[in-house]
Structure formats: structure tokens, C-alpha cells
PDB file of C-alpha atoms in Angstrom:
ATOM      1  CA  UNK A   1      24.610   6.933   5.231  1.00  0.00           C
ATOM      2  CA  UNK A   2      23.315   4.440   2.693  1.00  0.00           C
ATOM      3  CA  UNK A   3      22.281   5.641  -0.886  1.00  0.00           C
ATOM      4  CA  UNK A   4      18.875   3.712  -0.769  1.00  0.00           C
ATOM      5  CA  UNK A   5      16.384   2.490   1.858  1.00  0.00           C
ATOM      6  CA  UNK A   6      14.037  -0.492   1.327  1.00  0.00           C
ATOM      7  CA  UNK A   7      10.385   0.398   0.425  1.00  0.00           C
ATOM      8  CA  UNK A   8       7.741  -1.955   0.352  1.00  0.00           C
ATOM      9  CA  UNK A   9       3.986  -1.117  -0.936  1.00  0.00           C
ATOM     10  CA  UNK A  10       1.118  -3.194  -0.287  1.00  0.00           C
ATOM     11  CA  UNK A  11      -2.727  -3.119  -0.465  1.00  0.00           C
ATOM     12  CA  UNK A  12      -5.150  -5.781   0.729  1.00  0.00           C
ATOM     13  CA  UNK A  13      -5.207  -7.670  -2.471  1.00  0.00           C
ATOM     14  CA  UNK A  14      -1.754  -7.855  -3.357  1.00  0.00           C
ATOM     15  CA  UNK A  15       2.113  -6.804  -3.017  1.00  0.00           C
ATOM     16  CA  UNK A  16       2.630  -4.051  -5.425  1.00  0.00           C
ATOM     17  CA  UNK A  17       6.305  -3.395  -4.802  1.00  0.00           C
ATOM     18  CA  UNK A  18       9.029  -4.445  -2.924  1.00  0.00           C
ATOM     19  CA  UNK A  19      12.694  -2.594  -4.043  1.00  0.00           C
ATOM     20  CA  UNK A  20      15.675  -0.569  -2.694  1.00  0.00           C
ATOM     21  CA  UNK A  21      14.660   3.141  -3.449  1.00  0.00           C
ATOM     22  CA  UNK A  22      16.706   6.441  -3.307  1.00  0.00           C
ATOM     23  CA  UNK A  23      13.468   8.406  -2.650  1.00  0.00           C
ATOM     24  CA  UNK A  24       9.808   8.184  -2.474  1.00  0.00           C
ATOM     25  CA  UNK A  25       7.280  11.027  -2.416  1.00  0.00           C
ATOM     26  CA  UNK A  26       4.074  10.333  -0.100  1.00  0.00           C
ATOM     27  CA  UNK A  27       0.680  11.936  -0.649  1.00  0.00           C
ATOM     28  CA  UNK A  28       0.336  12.627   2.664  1.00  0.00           C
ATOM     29  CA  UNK A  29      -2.926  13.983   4.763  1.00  0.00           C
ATOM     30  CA  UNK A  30      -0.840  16.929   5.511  1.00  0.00           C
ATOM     31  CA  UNK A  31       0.815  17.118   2.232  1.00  0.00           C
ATOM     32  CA  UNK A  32       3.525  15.794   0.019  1.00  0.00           C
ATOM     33  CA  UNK A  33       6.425  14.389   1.820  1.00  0.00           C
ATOM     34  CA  UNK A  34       8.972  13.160   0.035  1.00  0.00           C
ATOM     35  CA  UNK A  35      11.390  10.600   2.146  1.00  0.00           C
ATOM     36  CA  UNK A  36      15.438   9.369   1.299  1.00  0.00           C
ATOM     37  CA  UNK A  37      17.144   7.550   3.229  1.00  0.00           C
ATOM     38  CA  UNK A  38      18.160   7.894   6.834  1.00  0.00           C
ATOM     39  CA  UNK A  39      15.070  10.228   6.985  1.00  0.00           C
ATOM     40  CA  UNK A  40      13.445  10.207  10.263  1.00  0.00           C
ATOM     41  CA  UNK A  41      11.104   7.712  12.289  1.00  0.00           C
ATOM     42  CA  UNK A  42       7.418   8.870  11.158  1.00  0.00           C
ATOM     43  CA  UNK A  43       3.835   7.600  10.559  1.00  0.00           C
ATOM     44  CA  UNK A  44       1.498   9.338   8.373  1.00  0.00           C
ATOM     45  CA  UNK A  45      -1.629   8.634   6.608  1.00  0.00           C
ATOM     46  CA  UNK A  46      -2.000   9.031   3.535  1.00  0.00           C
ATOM     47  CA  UNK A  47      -4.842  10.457   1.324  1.00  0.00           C
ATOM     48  CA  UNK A  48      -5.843   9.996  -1.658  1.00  0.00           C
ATOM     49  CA  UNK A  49      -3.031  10.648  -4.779  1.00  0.00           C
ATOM     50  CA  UNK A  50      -0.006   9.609  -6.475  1.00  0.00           C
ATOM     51  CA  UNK A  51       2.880   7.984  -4.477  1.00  0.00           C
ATOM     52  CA  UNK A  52       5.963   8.084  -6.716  1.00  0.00           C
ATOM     53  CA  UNK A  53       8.882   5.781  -5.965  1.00  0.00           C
ATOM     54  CA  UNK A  54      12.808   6.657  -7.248  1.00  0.00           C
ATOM     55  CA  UNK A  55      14.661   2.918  -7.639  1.00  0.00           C
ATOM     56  CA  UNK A  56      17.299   2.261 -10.266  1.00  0.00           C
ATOM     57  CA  UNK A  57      17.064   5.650 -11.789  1.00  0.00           C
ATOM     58  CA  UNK A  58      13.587   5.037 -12.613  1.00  0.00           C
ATOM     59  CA  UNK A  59      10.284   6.406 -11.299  1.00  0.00           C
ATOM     60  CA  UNK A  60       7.053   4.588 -10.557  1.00  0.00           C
ATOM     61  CA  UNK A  61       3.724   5.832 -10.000  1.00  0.00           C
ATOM     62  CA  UNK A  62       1.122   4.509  -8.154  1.00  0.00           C
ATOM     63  CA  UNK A  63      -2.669   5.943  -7.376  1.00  0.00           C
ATOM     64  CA  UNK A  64      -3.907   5.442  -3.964  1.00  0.00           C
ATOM     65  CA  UNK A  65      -7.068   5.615  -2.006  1.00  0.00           C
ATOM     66  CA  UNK A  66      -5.476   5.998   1.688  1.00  0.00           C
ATOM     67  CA  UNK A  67      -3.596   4.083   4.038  1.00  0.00           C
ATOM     68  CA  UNK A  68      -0.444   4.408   6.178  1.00  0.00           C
ATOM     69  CA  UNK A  69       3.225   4.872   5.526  1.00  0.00           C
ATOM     70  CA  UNK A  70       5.836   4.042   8.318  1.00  0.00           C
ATOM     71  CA  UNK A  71       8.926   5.614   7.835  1.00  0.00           C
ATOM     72  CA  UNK A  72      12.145   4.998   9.468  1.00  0.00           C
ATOM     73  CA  UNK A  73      15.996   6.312   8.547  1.00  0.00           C
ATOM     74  CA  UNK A  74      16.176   2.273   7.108  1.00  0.00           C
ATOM     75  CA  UNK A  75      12.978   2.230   4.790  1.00  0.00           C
ATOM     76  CA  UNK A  76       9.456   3.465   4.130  1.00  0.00           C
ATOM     77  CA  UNK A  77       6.577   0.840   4.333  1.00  0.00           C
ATOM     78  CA  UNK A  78       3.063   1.334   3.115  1.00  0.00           C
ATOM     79  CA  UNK A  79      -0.246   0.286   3.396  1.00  0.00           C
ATOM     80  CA  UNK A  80      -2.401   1.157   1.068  1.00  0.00           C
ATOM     81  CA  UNK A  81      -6.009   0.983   1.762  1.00  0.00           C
ATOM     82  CA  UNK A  82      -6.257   0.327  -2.086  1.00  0.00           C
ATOM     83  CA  UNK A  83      -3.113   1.122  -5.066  1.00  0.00           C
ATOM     84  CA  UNK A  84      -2.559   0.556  -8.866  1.00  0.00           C
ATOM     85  CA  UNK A  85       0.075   0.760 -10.708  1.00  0.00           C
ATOM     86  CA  UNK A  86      -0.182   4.192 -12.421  1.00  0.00           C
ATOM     87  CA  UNK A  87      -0.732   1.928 -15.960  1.00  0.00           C
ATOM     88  CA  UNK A  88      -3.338   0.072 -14.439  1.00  0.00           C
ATOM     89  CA  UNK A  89      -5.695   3.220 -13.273  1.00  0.00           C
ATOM     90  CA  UNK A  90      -8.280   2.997 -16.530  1.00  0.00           C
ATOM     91  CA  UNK A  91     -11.080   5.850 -16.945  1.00  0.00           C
ATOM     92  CA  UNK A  92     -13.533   2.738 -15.623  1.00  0.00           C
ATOM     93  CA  UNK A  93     -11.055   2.224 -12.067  1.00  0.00           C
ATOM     94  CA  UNK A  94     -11.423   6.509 -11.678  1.00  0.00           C
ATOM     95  CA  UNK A  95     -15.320   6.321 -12.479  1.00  0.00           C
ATOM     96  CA  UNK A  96     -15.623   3.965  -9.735  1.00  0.00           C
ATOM     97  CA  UNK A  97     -13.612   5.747  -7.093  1.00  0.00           C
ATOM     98  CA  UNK A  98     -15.289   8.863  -7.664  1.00  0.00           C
ATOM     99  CA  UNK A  99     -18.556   7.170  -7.813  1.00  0.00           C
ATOM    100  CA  UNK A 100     -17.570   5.981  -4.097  1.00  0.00           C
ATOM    101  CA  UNK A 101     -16.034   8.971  -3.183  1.00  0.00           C
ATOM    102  CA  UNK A 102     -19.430  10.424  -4.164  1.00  0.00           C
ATOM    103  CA  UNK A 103     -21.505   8.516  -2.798  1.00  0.00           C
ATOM    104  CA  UNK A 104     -19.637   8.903   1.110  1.00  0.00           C
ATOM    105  CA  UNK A 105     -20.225  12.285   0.771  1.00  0.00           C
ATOM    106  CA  UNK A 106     -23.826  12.445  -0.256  1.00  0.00           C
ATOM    107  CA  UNK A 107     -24.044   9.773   2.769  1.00  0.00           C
ATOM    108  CA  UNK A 108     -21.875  11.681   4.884  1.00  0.00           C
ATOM    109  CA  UNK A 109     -23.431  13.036   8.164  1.00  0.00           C
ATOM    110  CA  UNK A 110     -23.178  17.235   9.078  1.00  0.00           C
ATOM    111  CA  UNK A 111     -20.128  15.930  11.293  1.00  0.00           C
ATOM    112  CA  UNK A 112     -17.932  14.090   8.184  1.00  0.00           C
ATOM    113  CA  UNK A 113     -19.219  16.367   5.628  1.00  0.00           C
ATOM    114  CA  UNK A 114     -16.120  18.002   5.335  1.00  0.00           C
ATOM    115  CA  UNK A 115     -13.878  14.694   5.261  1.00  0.00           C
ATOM    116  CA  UNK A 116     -16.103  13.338   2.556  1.00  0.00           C
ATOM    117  CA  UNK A 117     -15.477  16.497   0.236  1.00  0.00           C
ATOM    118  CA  UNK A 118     -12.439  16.426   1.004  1.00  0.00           C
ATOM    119  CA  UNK A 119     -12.203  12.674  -0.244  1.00  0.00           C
ATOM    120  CA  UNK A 120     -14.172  13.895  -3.057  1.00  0.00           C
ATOM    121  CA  UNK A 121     -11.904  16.466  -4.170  1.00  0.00           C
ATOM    122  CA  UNK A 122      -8.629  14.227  -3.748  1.00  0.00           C
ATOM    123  CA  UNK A 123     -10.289  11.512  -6.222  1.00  0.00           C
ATOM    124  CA  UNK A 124     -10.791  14.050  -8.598  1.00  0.00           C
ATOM    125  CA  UNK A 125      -7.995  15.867  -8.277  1.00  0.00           C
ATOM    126  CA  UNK A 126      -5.686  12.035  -8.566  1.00  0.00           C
ATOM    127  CA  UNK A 127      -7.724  11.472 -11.309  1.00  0.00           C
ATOM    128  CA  UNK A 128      -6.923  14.081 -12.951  1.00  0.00           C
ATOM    129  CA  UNK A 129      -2.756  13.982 -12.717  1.00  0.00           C
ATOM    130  CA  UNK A 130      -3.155  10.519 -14.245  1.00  0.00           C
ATOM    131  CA  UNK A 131      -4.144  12.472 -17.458  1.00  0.00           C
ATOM    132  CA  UNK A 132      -7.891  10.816 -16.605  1.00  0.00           C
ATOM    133  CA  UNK A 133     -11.033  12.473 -16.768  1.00  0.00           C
ATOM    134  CA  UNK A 134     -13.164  11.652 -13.108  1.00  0.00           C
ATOM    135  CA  UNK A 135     -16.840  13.297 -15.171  1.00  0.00           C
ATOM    136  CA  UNK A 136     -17.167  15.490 -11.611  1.00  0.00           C
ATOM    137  CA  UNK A 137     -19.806  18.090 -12.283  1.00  0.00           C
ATOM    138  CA  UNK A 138     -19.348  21.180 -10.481  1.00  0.00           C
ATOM    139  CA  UNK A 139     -20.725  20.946  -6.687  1.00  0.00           C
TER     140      UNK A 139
END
């Protein structure tokens, strides 16, 4: 089996990162997963967090809104609905996400209520393992 898997993470706006990783650890919809390679075939969506990737000894961390990540045992692709580098997630980047986040719920109809909070909470809670405050008052 190989020591490292190709990983590729894009959002609409640009390529973030395109390397030869020994692991990567998904914020998945159904929790953390965290993938090496030969790891099985799987699709998951993601929600929102921190996706860290392992290349060259070194880890990067990026924020992101959502999206998709194919796995396979050769590589993990992902499509993020939006990412930043961790660096580039600045208190004004969170306030807007929230702000977003907050406004889907308020918007949200009886049926999505619980998706929106659940957005909600995932914003806050990314936010806040950046080291970032999101200014959530208490629901």
C-alpha cells in the first residue's frame, strides 16, 4: 500500500490545494472521519468545520461551509461549497457566516428549522476552534 494518496480541495472561486497527503480528517455530516490511504470508496457531505490535511509532515487547516468529499483507496477529493485557508478566516469572514447562518434559520420554514440550527451551531462552533469569536448570543 502506498504511504500517501492524492488530495485535492476546491471551492467555487478557486483551487485551494492540490498535494500527496498521508491523512486528512473530514468534518463530516455524520462526524469526523479521518481518511489514509487505501481507505475505502465513500462519499460524504460535509458540514460546516475544520478539514485538516497531513502532507510532508505538516498539517493544514482549512474552514468550510459544506460540500462533498469523494474518497477512494487512491485519494480524497473535495468540494467545498466555500473554504479558507485556516490564516485567511478573519473575525469579519466568521461575522459574515454566522450572519448567514443566522439569517437561514430565522428564514427557515417549521420543516428546515432543525437543519438551519444545526448550520447555526456548526458556524459557531468552527468559529470558535479557529480561536475566533462568532458574537452568537444565546438562542
Amino acid at each position: 500500500m502506498a504511504d500517501t494518496m492524492q488530495f485535492d480541495l476546491v471551492s467555487p472561486e478557486r483551487k485551494l490545494l492540490s498535494a500527496q497527503a498521508t491523512e486528512v480528517q473530514i468534518p463530516g455530516t455524520d462526524g469526523e472521519l479521518t481518511v489514509g490511504p487505501g481507505h475505502a470508496a465513500v462519499i460524504t457531505t460535509l458540514r460546516p468545520g475544520v478539514l485538516k490535511v497531513t502532507s510532508n509532515g505538516q498539517v493544514t487547516e482549512f474552514a468550510v461551509t459544506g460540500g462533498f468529499a469523494e474518497i477512494s483507496p487512491e485519494g480524497v477529493s473535495v468540494l467545498a461549497e466555500r473554504s479558507l485557508p485556516k490564516g485567511e478566516v478573519t473575525q469579519s469572514v466568521i461575522d459574515d457566516w454566522v450572519a448567514e447562518a443566522h439569517k437561514a434559520h430565522k428564514e427557515a420554514h417549521h420543516t428546515v428549522v432543525d437543519d438551519a440550527a444545526k448550520l447555526l451551531s456548526d458556524m459557531v462552533a468552527m468559529g470558535t476552534h479557529i480561536g475566533l469569536d462568532p458574537n452568537v448570543p444565546n438562542f
